[in-house]
XYZ file of C-alpha atoms in Angstrom:
492
model
C -15.151 -21.537 -15.005
C -14.574 -22.538 -11.418
C -13.145 -26.020 -10.963
C -15.740 -28.722 -10.298
C -15.156 -32.034 -8.611
C -15.561 -35.540 -9.971
C -19.157 -35.489 -8.722
C -20.316 -33.480 -11.777
C -20.394 -34.091 -15.511
C -20.442 -32.154 -18.741
C -21.384 -34.473 -21.589
C -19.444 -34.227 -24.839
C -19.265 -37.345 -26.989
C -16.220 -37.544 -29.239
C -14.581 -40.095 -31.463
C -11.566 -39.901 -33.721
C -13.457 -40.537 -36.931
C -16.729 -38.735 -36.268
C -17.815 -35.141 -35.931
C -18.081 -33.657 -32.455
C -21.559 -33.589 -30.943
C -22.211 -31.507 -27.862
C -24.807 -31.984 -25.143
C -24.754 -31.379 -21.426
C -26.222 -32.796 -18.251
C -25.360 -32.529 -14.594
C -25.868 -35.469 -12.248
C -24.581 -36.780 -8.933
C -21.800 -39.322 -8.504
C -23.142 -42.702 -9.663
C -22.973 -45.544 -7.178
C -23.066 -48.367 -9.727
C -22.141 -49.124 -13.302
C -24.860 -48.920 -15.902
C -25.888 -52.210 -17.465
C -23.354 -53.344 -20.045
C -24.916 -53.652 -23.495
C -24.724 -56.932 -25.286
C -22.190 -57.014 -28.117
C -20.473 -59.294 -30.567
C -19.078 -62.657 -29.568
C -16.217 -62.332 -27.136
C -13.820 -64.453 -25.150
C -15.449 -67.010 -22.846
C -13.106 -66.088 -20.024
C -12.816 -62.707 -18.338
C -9.778 -60.512 -18.995
C -6.902 -61.608 -16.803
C -6.672 -59.903 -13.433
C -3.150 -58.632 -12.679
C -1.558 -61.204 -10.424
C 1.837 -60.478 -8.956
C 2.340 -63.365 -6.521
C 5.810 -63.079 -5.054
C 5.335 -65.768 -2.371
C 3.278 -68.240 -4.410
C 0.295 -68.390 -2.047
C -2.222 -67.612 -4.791
C -3.051 -64.116 -3.550
C -2.069 -61.020 -5.528
C 0.629 -58.800 -4.038
C 1.244 -55.075 -4.588
C 4.677 -53.574 -5.276
C 5.216 -49.812 -5.327
C 8.036 -47.313 -5.689
C 9.607 -44.461 -3.757
C 12.499 -43.383 -6.012
C 13.132 -40.135 -4.146
C 13.429 -41.737 -0.711
C 16.361 -41.182 1.605
C 18.079 -44.441 2.577
C 20.673 -44.472 5.356
C 21.046 -40.717 5.032
C 21.449 -40.774 1.232
C 18.854 -38.593 -0.488
C 17.234 -40.017 -3.590
C 18.681 -43.493 -3.106
C 15.152 -44.904 -3.351
C 13.320 -48.000 -2.196
C 10.691 -50.442 -3.446
C 7.922 -51.627 -1.158
C 5.540 -54.587 -1.147
C 2.380 -55.514 0.729
C 1.189 -59.105 0.391
C -2.290 -60.419 -0.320
C -4.349 -62.750 1.861
C -7.837 -64.228 2.167
C -8.925 -60.820 3.458
C -7.052 -58.834 0.820
C -3.856 -56.808 0.950
C -2.434 -56.581 4.470
C -0.009 -53.870 5.528
C 1.142 -56.094 8.398
C 3.000 -58.094 5.741
C 4.870 -55.062 4.419
C 8.369 -55.313 2.998
C 10.867 -52.576 2.106
C 13.695 -53.276 -0.347
C 16.748 -51.069 -0.900
C 20.190 -51.553 -2.405
C 21.400 -51.993 1.167
C 19.008 -54.902 1.796
C 20.685 -58.272 2.332
C 21.288 -60.148 -0.912
C 20.460 -57.247 -3.247
C 23.387 -56.207 -5.465
C 25.190 -52.848 -5.207
C 24.807 -50.312 -2.397
C 22.491 -47.373 -1.858
C 23.933 -44.106 -3.134
C 22.657 -40.555 -3.432
C 20.451 -40.137 -6.500
C 20.356 -43.798 -7.598
C 16.538 -43.649 -7.826
C 16.180 -47.358 -7.050
C 12.595 -48.215 -8.119
C 12.497 -45.702 -10.991
C 10.473 -48.462 -12.648
C 9.077 -51.772 -11.405
C 8.043 -54.815 -13.413
C 6.847 -58.186 -12.131
C 7.590 -61.433 -13.988
C 8.707 -64.982 -13.191
C 12.110 -64.731 -14.882
C 13.457 -68.146 -13.884
C 10.110 -69.974 -14.170
C 10.210 -71.399 -10.650
C 6.546 -70.572 -9.999
C 7.206 -67.393 -8.023
C 6.837 -63.888 -9.435
C 10.075 -61.892 -9.326
C 10.409 -58.113 -9.054
C 12.598 -56.295 -11.580
C 13.752 -52.900 -10.326
C 15.117 -50.126 -12.505
C 17.589 -47.601 -11.059
C 17.808 -44.886 -13.697
C 20.145 -42.723 -11.604
C 22.773 -45.372 -10.924
C 26.202 -43.930 -11.751
C 29.057 -45.396 -13.726
C 32.247 -43.388 -14.252
C 30.500 -40.380 -12.727
C 27.538 -40.256 -15.140
C 24.098 -41.846 -15.134
C 24.138 -45.308 -16.660
C 21.254 -47.011 -14.887
C 20.801 -50.638 -13.913
C 18.189 -53.373 -13.852
C 18.108 -55.579 -10.765
C 15.944 -58.621 -10.091
C 14.768 -59.483 -6.582
C 13.763 -63.133 -6.545
C 10.384 -64.357 -5.396
C 10.078 -67.392 -3.148
C 7.923 -69.083 -0.533
C 8.923 -66.483 2.063
C 8.466 -63.594 -0.361
C 11.062 -61.444 -2.102
C 14.708 -61.946 -1.156
C 18.139 -61.978 -2.744
C 18.787 -60.770 -6.234
C 21.066 -60.275 -9.199
C 22.071 -57.547 -11.628
C 20.425 -58.066 -15.016
C 21.788 -55.132 -16.990
C 24.178 -52.208 -16.517
C 23.780 -49.276 -18.874
C 26.403 -47.320 -20.728
C 27.113 -43.622 -19.960
C 23.978 -41.472 -20.200
C 21.804 -44.407 -21.266
C 19.789 -44.312 -18.015
C 18.770 -47.953 -18.308
C 15.857 -48.581 -15.964
C 13.918 -45.412 -16.745
C 11.380 -47.533 -18.659
C 10.748 -51.281 -18.651
C 8.234 -53.968 -19.566
C 8.037 -57.773 -19.507
C 6.358 -60.361 -21.732
C 6.898 -63.554 -23.682
C 7.929 -61.960 -26.966
C 9.061 -65.150 -28.744
C 6.353 -67.500 -27.451
C 8.719 -70.000 -25.834
C 6.996 -69.873 -22.436
C 9.719 -67.816 -20.725
C 9.383 -64.163 -19.770
C 11.573 -61.620 -21.553
C 12.378 -58.005 -20.687
C 12.404 -54.895 -22.871
C 13.924 -51.568 -21.863
C 15.523 -48.517 -23.450
C 19.188 -47.568 -23.691
C 19.844 -44.239 -25.411
C 16.285 -44.556 -26.797
C 17.286 -47.843 -28.440
C 15.226 -50.943 -27.650
C 17.153 -53.419 -25.502
C 15.581 -56.895 -25.211
C 16.784 -59.516 -22.725
C 15.432 -62.955 -23.585
C 14.573 -65.518 -20.902
C 15.027 -67.825 -19.188
C 17.308 -66.024 -16.751
C 19.814 -67.735 -14.488
C 19.908 -67.027 -10.773
C 23.071 -65.046 -11.487
C 20.998 -62.736 -13.670
C 22.237 -63.865 -17.086
C 19.722 -63.753 -19.948
C 19.562 -66.451 -22.612
C 20.350 -63.732 -25.174
C 20.301 -59.961 -25.640
C 19.568 -57.737 -28.643
C 19.729 -53.974 -29.198
C 17.670 -52.283 -31.925
C 18.639 -48.633 -32.669
C 16.002 -45.901 -32.897
C 18.274 -42.891 -33.089
C 15.734 -40.134 -33.691
C 13.028 -41.252 -31.297
C 12.397 -40.045 -27.793
C 10.489 -42.845 -26.085
C 8.160 -42.167 -23.179
C 6.719 -45.501 -22.035
C 6.728 -49.212 -22.885
C 4.089 -51.867 -22.252
C 3.551 -55.435 -23.449
C 0.551 -57.520 -24.473
C -0.674 -59.839 -27.216
C -2.301 -57.239 -29.455
C -2.669 -59.559 -32.478
C -3.640 -62.734 -30.585
C -0.864 -64.946 -31.998
C 0.226 -66.243 -28.591
C 3.281 -63.981 -28.392
C 3.416 -60.693 -26.524
C 4.066 -57.536 -28.529
C 5.984 -54.475 -27.318
C 3.959 -51.265 -27.402
C 5.636 -47.874 -27.123
C 4.716 -44.192 -27.218
C 7.260 -41.745 -28.572
C 8.089 -38.399 -30.127
C 10.194 -38.128 -33.299
C 13.051 -35.684 -32.639
C 13.411 -34.592 -36.260
C 9.776 -33.541 -36.639
C 7.223 -31.557 -34.662
C 6.044 -32.516 -31.196
C 3.411 -35.011 -32.357
C 3.150 -38.112 -30.194
C 2.854 -41.534 -31.822
C 2.059 -45.071 -30.706
C 3.994 -47.974 -32.207
C 3.932 -51.757 -31.907
C 6.856 -54.169 -32.265
C 5.128 -57.484 -32.941
C 6.363 -60.611 -31.203
C 7.869 -63.375 -33.343
C 9.821 -66.624 -32.892
C 12.961 -64.473 -32.717
C 11.489 -61.803 -30.448
C 9.961 -58.412 -31.202
C 10.521 -56.961 -34.658
C 10.956 -53.282 -35.419
C 8.344 -50.825 -34.233
C 5.578 -49.995 -36.704
C 3.555 -46.815 -36.198
C -0.185 -47.178 -35.688
C -2.193 -45.236 -38.271
C -5.584 -43.627 -37.867
C -8.714 -43.563 -40.001
C -7.108 -41.001 -42.340
C -4.174 -43.297 -43.099
C -1.702 -41.070 -41.280
C -0.039 -41.866 -37.996
C -2.396 -41.808 -35.055
C -1.801 -38.784 -32.826
C -1.241 -40.347 -29.405
C 0.347 -39.265 -26.108
C 2.913 -40.050 -23.435
C 1.199 -42.499 -21.051
C 0.309 -46.083 -21.836
C -1.590 -49.163 -20.702
C -2.198 -52.475 -22.493
C -4.936 -54.913 -21.470
C -8.239 -56.466 -22.519
C -11.007 -53.870 -22.425
C -13.580 -55.212 -24.916
C -13.529 -58.871 -23.826
C -12.311 -60.374 -27.101
C -9.176 -62.436 -27.737
C -6.844 -59.468 -28.246
C -5.079 -57.018 -25.957
C -6.116 -53.392 -26.417
C -4.060 -50.213 -26.097
C -4.987 -47.115 -24.079
C -2.844 -43.986 -24.474
C -2.959 -40.961 -22.170
C -2.213 -37.561 -23.685
C -1.454 -34.572 -21.481
C -1.935 -31.044 -22.757
C 0.651 -28.373 -23.442
C 2.050 -29.140 -26.908
C 1.899 -27.296 -30.219
C 0.193 -30.327 -31.744
C -2.731 -29.834 -29.347
C -4.208 -27.764 -32.171
C -5.000 -31.111 -33.803
C -6.767 -32.160 -30.624
C -8.874 -29.197 -29.474
C -10.421 -31.430 -26.836
C -7.041 -32.235 -25.298
C -7.842 -29.531 -22.741
C -7.080 -31.125 -19.394
C -5.846 -34.338 -21.045
C -7.482 -37.197 -22.915
C -7.158 -40.930 -23.535
C -7.218 -42.801 -26.837
C -8.453 -46.397 -26.952
C -7.059 -48.571 -29.764
C -8.539 -52.084 -30.033
C -6.398 -55.070 -30.926
C -7.220 -57.577 -33.675
C -5.709 -60.438 -35.670
C -4.181 -57.735 -37.877
C -2.753 -55.860 -34.878
C -3.665 -52.453 -33.466
C -6.742 -50.970 -35.151
C -5.945 -47.260 -35.187
C -8.798 -46.615 -37.624
C -11.191 -47.707 -34.865
C -9.625 -45.524 -32.193
C -11.919 -43.870 -29.666
C -11.068 -40.660 -27.788
C -12.399 -39.789 -24.324
C -11.820 -36.795 -22.068
C -13.613 -35.344 -19.049
C -16.143 -33.662 -21.314
C -17.115 -36.965 -22.930
C -20.586 -38.336 -22.265
C -20.939 -39.643 -18.727
C -17.336 -39.114 -17.634
C -17.094 -37.571 -14.175
C -15.700 -34.076 -13.935
C -15.143 -31.226 -16.367
C -12.164 -30.849 -18.699
C -10.065 -27.985 -17.350
C -6.546 -26.839 -17.988
C -4.000 -28.684 -15.901
C -6.236 -31.619 -14.865
C -3.733 -34.196 -16.229
C -6.500 -36.616 -17.190
C -4.589 -39.719 -18.360
C -1.443 -39.197 -16.286
C -1.845 -42.756 -14.994
C -3.685 -45.716 -16.526
C -4.581 -49.261 -15.491
C -6.828 -51.948 -16.989
C -8.554 -54.922 -15.295
C -11.953 -56.542 -14.786
C -13.238 -55.339 -11.417
C -16.818 -56.605 -11.559
C -16.547 -59.984 -13.273
C -18.548 -58.976 -16.364
C -15.793 -60.062 -18.759
C -14.807 -56.537 -19.778
C -11.809 -54.604 -18.504
C -12.363 -51.339 -16.680
C -9.923 -48.467 -17.299
C -8.696 -46.459 -14.335
C -7.639 -42.961 -15.398
C -5.655 -40.780 -13.017
C -6.498 -37.068 -12.880
C -3.816 -35.856 -10.438
C -4.066 -32.199 -11.474
C -7.797 -32.016 -10.669
C -8.743 -29.066 -8.465
C -11.276 -29.793 -5.721
C -13.022 -26.488 -5.145
C -10.214 -24.032 -4.437
C -7.704 -26.780 -3.614
C -5.365 -26.923 -6.604
C -3.871 -30.202 -7.852
C -5.539 -32.249 -5.119
C -6.241 -34.942 -7.684
C -8.686 -37.739 -8.306
C -9.222 -40.901 -10.310
C -11.976 -41.951 -12.718
C -12.866 -45.576 -13.514
C -14.446 -46.112 -16.941
C -16.492 -49.314 -17.480
C -15.425 -51.614 -20.294
C -17.817 -52.741 -23.035
C -17.614 -54.614 -26.328
C -17.032 -51.200 -27.931
C -14.264 -50.284 -25.505
C -14.300 -47.946 -22.499
C -17.344 -45.773 -21.903
C -18.136 -42.840 -19.666
C -21.606 -44.222 -18.979
C -21.618 -45.542 -15.430
C -18.160 -44.170 -14.625
C -17.190 -43.834 -10.988
C -14.608 -41.635 -9.344
C -12.690 -41.170 -6.139
C -10.719 -38.448 -4.423
C -9.845 -37.532 -0.853
C -13.224 -35.889 -0.344
C -15.124 -39.074 -1.325
C -16.963 -40.737 1.562
C -14.965 -43.743 2.744
C -11.632 -42.488 1.348
C -9.355 -41.635 4.263
C -7.414 -38.390 4.159
C -7.800 -34.700 3.457
C -7.537 -33.131 0.028
C -4.634 -30.691 0.030
C -2.974 -28.625 -2.661
C -0.356 -30.602 -4.562
C -1.324 -34.060 -3.267
C -1.594 -35.386 -6.851
C -3.993 -38.148 -5.839
C -4.234 -40.422 -8.884
C -0.630 -39.839 -9.911
C -0.271 -43.621 -10.163
C -2.826 -46.437 -10.361
C -2.828 -50.220 -10.485
C -5.213 -53.143 -10.141
C -4.508 -56.187 -7.985
C -6.572 -59.183 -6.860
C -5.333 -59.285 -3.279
C -8.020 -61.682 -1.981
C -8.146 -64.107 -4.957
C -11.830 -63.563 -5.699
C -11.261 -63.050 -9.433
C -12.047 -59.342 -9.291
C -9.434 -56.632 -9.121
C -9.111 -53.998 -6.413
C -7.817 -50.525 -7.205
C -4.570 -49.162 -5.787
C -4.099 -45.397 -6.008
C -1.108 -43.240 -5.121
C -0.719 -39.580 -4.237
C 3.042 -39.038 -4.693
C 2.712 -35.350 -3.800
C 1.026 -35.988 -0.440
C 2.578 -33.967 2.417
C 5.022 -31.957 0.314
C 6.218 -34.900 -1.728
C 6.305 -37.612 0.928
C 3.652 -39.640 -0.876
C 0.949 -42.027 0.284
C -1.025 -45.042 -0.998
C -4.664 -46.162 -0.970
C -6.402 -49.460 -1.671
C -10.036 -49.242 -2.829
C -11.767 -52.671 -2.892
C -15.098 -51.504 -4.340
C -15.503 -49.533 -7.563
C -19.037 -48.569 -6.483
C -18.151 -46.776 -3.253
C -15.103 -46.018 -1.148
C -16.294 -48.461 1.520
C -13.533 -50.670 2.869
C -10.711 -48.537 1.511
C -7.583 -47.903 3.542
C -4.427 -45.841 3.262
C -0.831 -46.328 4.353
C 2.486 -44.593 4.016
C 5.845 -44.061 5.651
C 4.525 -44.473 9.182
C 3.418 -48.000 8.319
C 6.530 -48.787 6.285
C 9.015 -47.317 8.778
C 10.745 -45.314 6.047
C 12.068 -41.757 5.763
C 9.239 -39.627 4.457
C 10.809 -36.372 3.245
C 10.519 -35.987 -0.556
C 10.323 -39.759 -1.035
C 7.596 -39.521 -3.710
C 6.066 -42.751 -2.393
C 3.698 -44.111 -5.013
C 5.419 -42.618 -8.028
C 4.564 -45.897 -9.729
C 3.300 -49.420 -9.148
C 4.740 -52.601 -10.561
C 3.334 -53.601 -13.929
């Protein structure tokens, strides 16, 4: 079948626990969400809008990565960038570029450091300003990759100065994955990362010299971990660590696990089980946030195709996402819900190589109290243009995300600046930010493959249309473009 754009649908409703029912309908791109059905009692406040506020002015700021960027002639040294929010939203005139050669930031830029491999925002010293934690997975020690974590401190004038938080051991590649949360409920932010696939937790508060209050390492020798996120899945007031992994000693099945927060920090990971009592088949990509409007954080897992275990997921063609609601008892794998591009109402058609679920973000964009789920589809072909990419936004409801009323964007959408080209990978990264402090999140989208791997970024204020969107890249930032992979990730 020829590739079809996000302006068409093939309806196929699927859930983990139910039989597959097939129907089809073709419609145009919707311009508004369908009415959200009433549901059970839910939280009286809307899901929190992501709010990285590095300068403390009350407006959300957006941090993004370019780990492949050349810095002072050193290929792959990498940089992190920031644009700051204002009463009129994110403004590129307030851009900032941070490298290991920036004043006050520890270490120096070196070839292959991959500074900004990961980015996490958290107020580590509790001074009221969000800080930016930067992972450098390629940082060398004794000639091999060790990785580092560096904090760049927030302040009234924005991000400046910094400290080294953690240096990895040989081959540990610390900084390849990272998350932040209050895991022990003491009011201070903590960090969790991987070292040799072991869980490393740094407990806050942190000193301005970068020292943590304490550090623990929990071995997981046979796991290969893909991503980490944090959120209060069981509603006990402490953040839990959520991870997706593959068990080296078994087949290629992907699993999702939760390490529950406690007064002493996160415990050991416990695998989430499905309706059949066995571990829930998951994926490699991850987001945690409030989708259904209750008092618990929910989990969304993105699964890309191409594994032997796809036989257990015949609808993994092109990628899928699995929604797992939270509860007082933790993650409810038995109530998991699976969605792909053939699910009812979801824009597009499931096709090999679409990479539906490559990127994920959750936030309330319309003020209805439910969190929308942005799903990147960077492998989407637009006509004959391969891997041009797109993004689909699924409305949230009391029953979780739904395809009904979904919207989508790509570089052929009216109002979205740019030209769809092969290999752009539009939708390769996604994030939500409230840049104008109106209580509703705007969507940030990256195309890290744009212009042969230079990368570019978009901000889309309205989930109904592309009106008001804008794009920026290396010309705005004043950075070296070649193979920078700008937009490989956003801060989380």
